[in-house]
C-alpha positions in Angstrom: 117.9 85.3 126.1 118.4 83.7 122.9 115.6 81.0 121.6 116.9 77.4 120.6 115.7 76.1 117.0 113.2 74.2 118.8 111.8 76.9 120.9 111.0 79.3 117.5 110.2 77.1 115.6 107.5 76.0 118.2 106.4 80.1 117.9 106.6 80.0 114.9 104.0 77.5 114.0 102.3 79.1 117.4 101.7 82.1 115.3 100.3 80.2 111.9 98.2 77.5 114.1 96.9 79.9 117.0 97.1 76.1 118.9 100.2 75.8 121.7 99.7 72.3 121.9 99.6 71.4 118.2 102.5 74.1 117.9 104.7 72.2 120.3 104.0 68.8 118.5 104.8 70.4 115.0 108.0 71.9 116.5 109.7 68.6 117.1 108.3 68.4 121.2 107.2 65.1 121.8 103.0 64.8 122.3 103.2 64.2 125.8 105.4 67.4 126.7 102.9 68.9 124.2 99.9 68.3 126.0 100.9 69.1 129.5 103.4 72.0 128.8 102.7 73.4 125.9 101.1 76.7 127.9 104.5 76.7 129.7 106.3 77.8 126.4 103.6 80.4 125.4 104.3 82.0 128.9 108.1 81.9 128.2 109.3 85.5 128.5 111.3 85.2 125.7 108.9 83.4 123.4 106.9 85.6 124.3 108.5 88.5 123.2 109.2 86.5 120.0 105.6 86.1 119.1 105.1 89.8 120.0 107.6 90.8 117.5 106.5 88.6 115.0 102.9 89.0 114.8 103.8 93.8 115.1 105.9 93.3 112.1 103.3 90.4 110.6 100.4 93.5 111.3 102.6 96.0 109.7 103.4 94.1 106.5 99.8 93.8 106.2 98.3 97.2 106.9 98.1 99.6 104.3 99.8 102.6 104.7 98.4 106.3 103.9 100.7 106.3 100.7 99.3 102.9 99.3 95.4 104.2 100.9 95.7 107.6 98.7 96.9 105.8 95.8 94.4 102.9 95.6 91.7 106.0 96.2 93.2 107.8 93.2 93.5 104.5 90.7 89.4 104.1 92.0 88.7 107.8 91.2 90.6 107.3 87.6 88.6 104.3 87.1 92.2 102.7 86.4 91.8 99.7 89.0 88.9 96.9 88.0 86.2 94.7 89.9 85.3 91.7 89.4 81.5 91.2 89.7 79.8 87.8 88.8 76.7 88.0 86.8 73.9 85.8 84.9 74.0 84.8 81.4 72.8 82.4 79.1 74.8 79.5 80.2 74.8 80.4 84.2 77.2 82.6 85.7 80.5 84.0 84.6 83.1 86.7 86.3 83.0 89.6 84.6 85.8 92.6 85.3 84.2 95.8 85.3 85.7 99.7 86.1 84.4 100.9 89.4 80.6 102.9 89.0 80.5 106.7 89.0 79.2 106.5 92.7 81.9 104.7 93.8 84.7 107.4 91.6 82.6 110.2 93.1 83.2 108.7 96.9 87.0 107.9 96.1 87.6 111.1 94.6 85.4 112.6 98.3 88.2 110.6 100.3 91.1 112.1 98.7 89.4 115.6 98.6 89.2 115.4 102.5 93.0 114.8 102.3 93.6 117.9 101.0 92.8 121.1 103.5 92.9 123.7 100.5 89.8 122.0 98.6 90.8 123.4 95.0 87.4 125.2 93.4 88.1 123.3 90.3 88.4 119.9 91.9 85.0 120.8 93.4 83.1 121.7 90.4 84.9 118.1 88.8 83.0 116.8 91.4 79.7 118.5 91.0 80.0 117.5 86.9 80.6 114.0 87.7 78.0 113.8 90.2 75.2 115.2 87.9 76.6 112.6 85.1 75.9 109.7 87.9 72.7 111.1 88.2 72.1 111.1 84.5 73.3 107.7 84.2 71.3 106.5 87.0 68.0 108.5 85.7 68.6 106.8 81.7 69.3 103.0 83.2 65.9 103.9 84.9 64.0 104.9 82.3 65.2 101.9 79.8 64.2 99.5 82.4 60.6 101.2 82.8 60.1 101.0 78.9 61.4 97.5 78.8 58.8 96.7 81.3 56.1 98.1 78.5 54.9 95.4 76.6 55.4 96.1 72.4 51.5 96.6 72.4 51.7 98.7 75.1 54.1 100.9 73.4 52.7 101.2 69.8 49.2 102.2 71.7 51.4 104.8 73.6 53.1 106.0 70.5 50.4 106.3 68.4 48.0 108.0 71.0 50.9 111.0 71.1 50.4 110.9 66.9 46.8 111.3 67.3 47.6 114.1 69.5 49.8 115.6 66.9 47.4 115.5 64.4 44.0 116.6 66.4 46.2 120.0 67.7 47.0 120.6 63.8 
């Protein structure tokens, strides 16, 4: 059975308010009809069916599909595709765009590995490298924050205990 303007427009704006009554108002039913009916027209078979086709090919539009999945994954892995992050500066806040962290290439590059049943020895040591790198990174962002820690004095005495060292050996 064929809908009247009326009846999809009233699925229509079913589907973007989620509300029958306020749907049925919108669609031109008078407030009334709206407010003792209004669960008549969800139950309609043939709005019904409507709205069911609407909101499958509303869900597909919106749903990524394994082509778009893999290449998302690979412009992650590539670093190609940016964040945005906010972080604090002098005068408050600002949005900064950054490339994705080696951790996070490392697990996109993991993703599209497990896509791929004849896991390529190459594509596994790539993996291993970048993971150590990550590491490394991780280890040197550690060790500048620990000697920013160290105040200036603290540092000198440090440096010049190692000198005395030096020099006592010699």
């Amino acid at each position: 059975m064929k809908l009247t303007k009326k009846q999809q427009d009233f699925a229509d704006y079913y589907i973007e308010l989620g509300n029958a009554e306020k749907a049925a108002i919108k669609a031109g039913y008078s407030k009334s009809y709206a407010r003792g009916n209004a669960h008549k027209l969800v139950a309609n078979v043939s709005i019904k069916k409507y709205i069911d086709e609407r909101m499958e090919k509303l869900a597909s539009e919106r749903i990524m599909s394994a082509q778009e999945i893999l290449e998302r994954l690979s412009l992650i892995a590539n670093a190609e595709i940016k964040e945005t992050v906010v972080v604090a500066n002098a005068e408050g806040y600002a949005e900064v765009e950054k490339p994705p962290d080696f951790k996070t290439q490392i697990q996109a590059m993991k993703e599209l590995l497990k896509r791929y049943p004849g896991n390529d020895k190459l594509l596994e040591q790539q993996l291993r490298k970048l993971t150590a790198e990550a590491d490394i990174a991780e280890s040197k962002a550690a060790m500048i924050q620990s000697a920013t820690d160290k105040s200036t004095e603290e540092k000198l005495d440090e440096l010049l205990g190692k000198i005395s060292e030096v020099i006592d050996d010699k």
